[in-house]
Amino acid sequence: MSSRQFFVGANWKLNPCSRDEKKKLIDMLNNANFDKNTEVVVAPPTLYAIAVADLLRKDVKVAAQNCYIKASGAFTGETSPTQLTEAGIPYVILGHSERRTLFHETSSLVAQKTRAAIDAGLSVILCVGETLQERESGATDNVVKEQLGEVVKLVSSEEDWSKIVVAYEPVWAIGTGKVATSAQAQETQKATRAYLASALSPKIAESTRIIYGGSVNDKNCRELATQPDVDGFLVGGASLTPGFVNIVNANA
Ligand code: PEP
C-alpha cells in the first residue's frame, strides 16, 4: 500500500451558470460523508472561487482552473497566481487538455505557469495526456514525457514537487464516456512515475501523486482505484452529480 494520500479533484469547468446550481453543488459537498484519508479539491470557475471557498466545508480545498505567469501588469483577462494566493485559493489546475487544445497552450507555457504558481505559493494539479491518434501510434509515453519534460526543466526540487499532483488525462477519455481501462491507466501512470524517477529522483517519483482523469464515474472508480499507480482522480462531468461522493470514497 502506498503512503501517498488519495486525491480527488472536481473540475467544474465552465459550470454552473446559476446561483441555484452553485448552491446545490455546495450543499451536496457540505452534506457528504467523505473518507477522511482522501484530499478533496474543487475547482469552480475563477469568478466563483472565493464565494465557493467561503461557503464550502473547510476540509475541502478550492482550486482555480488556470492562471497566468505574471503577478500583475497589462495582461487583460488573466488571473495572477499571486492574486489566487492572496484570495486564499491554495490550488490551480494547469495544462488541462481543453486549455492546450482550445487555447493553444504549449507545454513550455504550462511549465512557466507551473513555475510561477509554485513561486506564488500555490499547489498545482498538472494535467498531461495523449490524443487518440497518439495512443494508436504508440506515442503515449513519449507525449507524457515531453509534456512533463518541459516542467522538469523549470521545476526540479523535492520541495517544489511536493506541491505538484500530476493528472494523467488521456484526451480521448475526457468528456467522452470512454474511460481508460484500469490496465491502461496503470501502465501509463507507472511509466510516468518511472520517468519522474529518472528525470528527477526516485524519492520524488515515489512521493508524487499521479491521478487519473477521463470519464471517471461512480461505477468505474473503484476498479481504477485498485491500481498501485492510480493515486486518485480528476473528475469533470461526474463532479456535478451526487455520484461524486462515491468517487471521493473509491479508496475507502
Ligand atoms: C476533466 O475535465 O478533467 C475531466 C476528466 O472530465 P470528464 O470527467 O468529464 O471526462
Tab-separated table of C-alpha atoms and ligand atoms in Angstrom:
chain	number	residue	atom	x	y	z
A	1	MET	CA	0.000	0.000	0.000
A	2	SER	CA	1.454	3.372	-0.977
A	3	SER	CA	1.959	6.167	1.557
A	4	ARG	CA	0.635	8.716	-0.939
A	5	GLN	CA	-2.608	10.351	0.191
A	6	PHE	CA	-5.517	9.588	-2.166
A	7	PHE	CA	-6.547	12.762	-4.015
A	8	VAL	CA	-9.828	13.548	-5.756
A	9	GLY	CA	-10.347	16.803	-7.643
A	10	ALA	CA	-13.593	18.159	-9.075
A	11	ASN	CA	-13.199	20.166	-12.265
A	12	TRP	CA	-16.450	22.080	-12.681
A	13	LYS	CA	-15.163	23.600	-15.963
A	14	LEU	CA	-17.472	26.448	-17.077
A	15	ASN	CA	-20.329	25.256	-14.818
A	16	PRO	CA	-22.560	26.076	-13.022
A	17	CYS	CA	-24.195	29.090	-14.642
A	18	SER	CA	-26.764	29.988	-11.995
A	19	ARG	CA	-26.594	30.730	-8.270
A	20	ASP	CA	-29.138	27.946	-7.650
A	21	GLU	CA	-26.984	25.313	-9.373
A	22	LYS	CA	-23.930	26.544	-7.474
A	23	LYS	CA	-25.779	26.312	-4.154
A	24	LYS	CA	-26.966	22.759	-4.939
A	25	LEU	CA	-23.402	21.624	-5.647
A	26	ILE	CA	-22.072	23.216	-2.471
A	27	ASP	CA	-24.888	21.674	-0.406
A	28	MET	CA	-24.109	18.271	-1.927
A	29	LEU	CA	-20.444	18.580	-0.910
A	30	ASN	CA	-21.160	20.030	2.528
A	31	ASN	CA	-23.577	17.216	3.388
A	32	ALA	CA	-21.407	14.378	2.064
A	33	ASN	CA	-19.624	11.794	4.161
A	34	PHE	CA	-16.110	11.845	2.770
A	35	ASP	CA	-13.332	9.397	3.570
A	36	LYS	CA	-11.050	11.341	5.926
A	37	ASN	CA	-7.956	9.882	4.262
A	38	THR	CA	-8.739	11.467	0.890
A	39	GLU	CA	-7.724	15.002	-0.049
A	40	VAL	CA	-10.643	16.652	-1.854
A	41	VAL	CA	-10.199	19.734	-4.051
A	42	VAL	CA	-12.927	21.537	-6.001
A	43	ALA	CA	-12.194	23.786	-8.988
A	44	PRO	CA	-15.095	26.147	-9.740
A	45	PRO	CA	-14.905	28.828	-12.414
A	46	THR	CA	-12.485	31.531	-11.187
A	47	LEU	CA	-15.300	34.065	-10.809
A	48	TYR	CA	-16.844	31.842	-8.108
A	49	ALA	CA	-13.676	30.648	-6.400
A	50	ILE	CA	-13.773	32.990	-3.395
A	51	ALA	CA	-17.516	32.571	-2.813
A	52	VAL	CA	-17.229	28.782	-3.057
A	53	ALA	CA	-14.275	28.759	-0.644
A	54	ASP	CA	-16.315	30.802	1.855
A	55	LEU	CA	-19.358	28.539	1.657
A	56	LEU	CA	-17.588	25.175	1.463
A	57	ARG	CA	-16.688	22.950	4.425
A	58	LYS	CA	-13.101	23.637	5.449
A	59	ASP	CA	-11.786	20.115	4.817
A	60	VAL	CA	-12.405	20.600	1.077
A	61	LYS	CA	-9.936	22.863	-0.693
A	62	VAL	CA	-10.565	25.116	-3.691
A	63	ALA	CA	-8.584	25.319	-6.942
A	64	ALA	CA	-8.593	27.746	-9.837
A	65	GLN	CA	-8.785	26.185	-13.306
A	66	ASN	CA	-5.951	28.260	-14.762
A	67	CYS	CA	-3.644	31.178	-14.005
A	68	TYR	CA	-1.091	33.342	-15.794
A	69	ILE	CA	2.693	33.529	-15.433
A	70	LYS	CA	2.815	37.127	-14.162
A	71	ALA	CA	1.869	38.556	-10.783
A	72	SER	CA	0.432	41.794	-12.204
A	73	GLY	CA	0.515	44.147	-15.169
A	74	ALA	CA	-1.057	44.749	-18.561
A	75	PHE	CA	-2.476	41.270	-19.182
A	76	THR	CA	-6.186	41.835	-19.769
A	77	GLY	CA	-8.406	38.933	-18.845
A	78	GLU	CA	-5.779	36.923	-16.969
A	79	THR	CA	-5.679	35.749	-13.353
A	80	SER	CA	-2.463	36.163	-11.392
A	81	PRO	CA	-1.085	33.325	-9.269
A	82	THR	CA	-0.264	35.870	-6.550
A	83	GLN	CA	-3.851	37.080	-6.551
A	84	LEU	CA	-5.047	33.500	-6.103
A	85	THR	CA	-2.749	33.056	-3.106
A	86	GLU	CA	-3.913	36.390	-1.683
A	87	ALA	CA	-7.532	35.278	-2.145
A	88	GLY	CA	-6.848	32.124	-0.096
A	89	ILE	CA	-7.129	29.741	-3.065
A	90	PRO	CA	-4.475	27.038	-2.482
A	91	TYR	CA	-4.548	25.048	-5.765
A	92	VAL	CA	-4.577	25.679	-9.501
A	93	ILE	CA	-5.197	23.267	-12.398
A	94	LEU	CA	-2.656	23.816	-15.193
A	95	GLY	CA	-2.256	22.259	-18.625
A	96	HIS	CA	-5.782	20.853	-18.898
A	97	SER	CA	-6.291	19.450	-22.397
A	98	GLU	CA	-9.066	21.958	-23.059
A	99	ARG	CA	-6.543	24.753	-22.444
A	100	ARG	CA	-3.879	23.046	-24.526
A	101	THR	CA	-6.288	22.432	-27.422
A	102	LEU	CA	-8.825	25.266	-27.414
A	103	PHE	CA	-6.493	27.966	-26.087
A	104	HIS	CA	-3.279	26.742	-27.734
A	105	GLU	CA	-1.246	26.450	-24.537
A	106	THR	CA	2.110	24.826	-25.240
A	107	SER	CA	3.977	22.547	-22.854
A	108	SER	CA	6.516	25.327	-22.446
A	109	LEU	CA	3.842	27.818	-21.355
A	110	VAL	CA	2.320	25.234	-18.986
A	111	ALA	CA	5.791	24.759	-17.474
A	112	GLN	CA	6.240	28.523	-16.998
A	113	LYS	CA	2.803	28.695	-15.381
A	114	THR	CA	3.731	25.823	-13.062
A	115	ARG	CA	6.938	27.623	-12.018
A	116	ALA	CA	5.046	30.886	-11.434
A	117	ALA	CA	2.250	29.174	-9.490
A	118	ILE	CA	4.674	27.406	-7.158
A	119	ASP	CA	6.663	30.610	-6.674
A	120	ALA	CA	3.428	32.332	-5.655
A	121	GLY	CA	2.762	29.622	-3.043
A	122	LEU	CA	0.156	27.618	-4.948
A	123	SER	CA	-0.080	23.856	-5.347
A	124	VAL	CA	-0.596	22.622	-8.897
A	125	ILE	CA	-2.732	19.915	-10.486
A	126	LEU	CA	-0.632	19.421	-13.612
A	127	CYS	CA	-2.529	17.759	-16.474
A	128	VAL	CA	-0.864	15.664	-19.158
A	129	GLY	CA	-2.159	13.151	-21.670
A	130	GLU	CA	-2.206	11.936	-25.238
A	131	THR	CA	-4.731	12.183	-28.080
A	132	LEU	CA	-6.338	9.056	-29.563
A	133	GLN	CA	-4.088	9.289	-32.598
A	134	GLU	CA	-1.011	9.461	-30.373
A	135	ARG	CA	-2.156	6.431	-28.364
A	136	GLU	CA	-2.899	4.442	-31.504
A	137	SER	CA	0.531	5.231	-32.904
A	138	GLY	CA	2.179	4.039	-29.676
A	139	ALA	CA	3.383	7.529	-28.689
A	140	THR	CA	1.607	7.810	-25.309
A	141	ASP	CA	4.651	7.572	-23.032
A	142	ASN	CA	6.678	9.960	-25.183
A	143	VAL	CA	3.884	12.535	-25.254
A	144	VAL	CA	3.585	12.468	-21.472
A	145	LYS	CA	7.378	12.665	-21.123
A	146	GLU	CA	7.523	15.674	-23.464
A	147	GLN	CA	4.773	17.457	-21.520
A	148	LEU	CA	6.387	16.722	-18.151
A	149	GLY	CA	9.892	17.297	-19.506
A	150	GLU	CA	9.196	21.000	-20.039
A	151	VAL	CA	8.143	21.265	-16.388
A	152	VAL	CA	11.182	19.294	-15.192
A	153	LYS	CA	13.420	21.905	-16.886
A	154	LEU	CA	11.990	24.635	-14.643
A	155	VAL	CA	10.894	22.728	-11.543
A	156	SER	CA	13.205	20.139	-10.053
A	157	SER	CA	13.483	20.340	-6.273
A	158	GLU	CA	11.840	17.931	-3.873
A	159	GLU	CA	10.105	20.824	-2.156
A	160	ASP	CA	8.637	22.106	-5.427
A	161	TRP	CA	7.446	18.644	-6.446
A	162	SER	CA	5.695	18.214	-3.093
A	163	LYS	CA	3.359	20.938	-4.458
A	164	ILE	CA	2.502	19.075	-7.670
A	165	VAL	CA	-0.154	16.452	-8.333
A	166	VAL	CA	0.201	15.008	-11.846
A	167	ALA	CA	-3.149	14.299	-13.533
A	168	TYR	CA	-2.863	11.771	-16.358
A	169	GLU	CA	-5.834	12.608	-18.560
A	170	PRO	CA	-5.949	10.920	-21.959
A	171	VAL	CA	-7.614	13.443	-24.273
A	172	TRP	CA	-9.773	10.707	-25.847
A	173	ALA	CA	-11.268	9.917	-22.440
A	174	ILE	CA	-12.154	13.445	-21.339
A	175	GLY	CA	-15.873	14.098	-21.522
A	176	THR	CA	-16.401	11.225	-23.961
A	177	GLY	CA	-17.712	8.448	-21.712
A	178	LYS	CA	-14.757	6.315	-22.899
A	179	VAL	CA	-12.823	5.666	-19.715
A	180	ALA	CA	-9.321	4.179	-19.903
A	181	THR	CA	-9.216	0.607	-18.666
A	182	SER	CA	-7.568	0.214	-15.294
A	183	ALA	CA	-4.708	-1.587	-17.090
A	184	GLN	CA	-4.214	1.345	-19.486
A	185	ALA	CA	-4.235	3.883	-16.654
A	186	GLN	CA	-1.849	1.772	-14.571
A	187	GLU	CA	0.550	1.171	-17.460
A	188	THR	CA	0.868	4.860	-18.372
A	189	GLN	CA	0.975	6.070	-14.776
A	190	LYS	CA	3.663	3.517	-13.905
A	191	ALA	CA	5.693	4.728	-16.899
A	192	THR	CA	5.107	8.334	-15.803
A	193	ARG	CA	6.431	7.537	-12.327
A	194	ALA	CA	9.453	5.813	-13.855
A	195	TYR	CA	10.080	8.940	-15.919
A	196	LEU	CA	9.964	11.126	-12.773
A	197	ALA	CA	12.436	8.752	-11.115
A	198	SER	CA	14.940	9.022	-13.956
A	199	ALA	CA	14.456	12.744	-14.692
A	200	LEU	CA	14.267	13.911	-11.061
A	201	SER	CA	14.814	11.313	-8.342
A	202	PRO	CA	13.334	8.035	-7.076
A	203	LYS	CA	12.210	9.900	-3.940
A	204	ILE	CA	10.216	12.482	-5.921
A	205	ALA	CA	8.739	9.721	-8.095
A	206	GLU	CA	7.675	7.720	-5.045
A	207	SER	CA	6.033	10.644	-3.258
A	208	THR	CA	4.332	12.439	-6.192
A	209	ARG	CA	0.648	11.701	-6.565
A	210	ILE	CA	-0.326	10.661	-10.088
A	211	ILE	CA	-4.083	10.720	-10.538
A	212	TYR	CA	-6.254	9.618	-13.453
A	213	GLY	CA	-8.864	11.743	-15.243
A	214	GLY	CA	-11.211	10.993	-18.138
A	215	SER	CA	-14.839	9.840	-17.823
A	216	VAL	CA	-14.428	8.655	-14.239
A	217	ASN	CA	-17.791	7.942	-12.649
A	218	ASP	CA	-19.206	6.244	-9.563
A	219	LYS	CA	-19.333	2.888	-11.417
A	220	ASN	CA	-15.768	2.681	-12.749
A	221	CYS	CA	-13.863	4.466	-9.959
A	222	ARG	CA	-13.359	1.509	-7.588
A	223	GLU	CA	-11.668	-0.702	-10.148
A	224	LEU	CA	-9.356	2.153	-11.236
A	225	ALA	CA	-8.539	2.927	-7.590
A	226	THR	CA	-7.173	-0.593	-7.046
A	227	GLN	CA	-4.216	0.137	-9.345
A	228	PRO	CA	-0.958	0.818	-7.477
A	229	ASP	CA	-0.019	3.895	-9.507
A	230	VAL	CA	-3.507	5.450	-9.523
A	231	ASP	CA	-3.439	7.843	-6.558
A	232	GLY	CA	-6.835	9.382	-7.164
A	233	PHE	CA	-8.898	11.144	-9.798
A	234	LEU	CA	-9.608	14.403	-11.547
A	235	VAL	CA	-13.318	14.384	-12.314
A	236	GLY	CA	-15.182	16.604	-14.780
A	237	GLY	CA	-18.784	15.705	-15.675
A	238	ALA	CA	-19.406	13.382	-12.719
A	239	SER	CA	-18.253	16.036	-10.250
A	240	LEU	CA	-21.536	17.848	-10.994
A	241	THR	CA	-23.569	14.825	-9.827
A	242	PRO	CA	-24.238	13.173	-6.431
A	243	GLY	CA	-22.104	10.232	-7.656
A	244	PHE	CA	-19.043	12.404	-6.945
A	245	VAL	CA	-19.283	11.408	-3.275
A	246	ASN	CA	-18.714	7.738	-4.203
A	247	ILE	CA	-15.716	8.725	-6.321
A	248	VAL	CA	-14.153	10.537	-3.353
A	249	ASN	CA	-14.734	7.364	-1.322
A	250	ALA	CA	-13.446	4.985	-4.015
A	251	ASN	CA	-10.372	4.132	-1.958
A	252	ALA	CA	-12.158	3.722	1.390
B	1	PEP	C1	-11.669	16.823	-16.820
B	1	PEP	O1	-12.251	17.783	-17.296
B	1	PEP	O2	-10.577	16.973	-16.248
B	1	PEP	C2	-12.291	15.507	-16.945
B	1	PEP	C3	-11.608	14.456	-16.562
B	1	PEP	O3	-13.556	15.473	-17.466
B	1	PEP	P1	-14.558	14.205	-17.501
B	1	PEP	O4	-14.501	13.566	-16.123
B	1	PEP	O5	-15.882	14.793	-17.810
B	1	PEP	O6	-14.056	13.271	-18.543
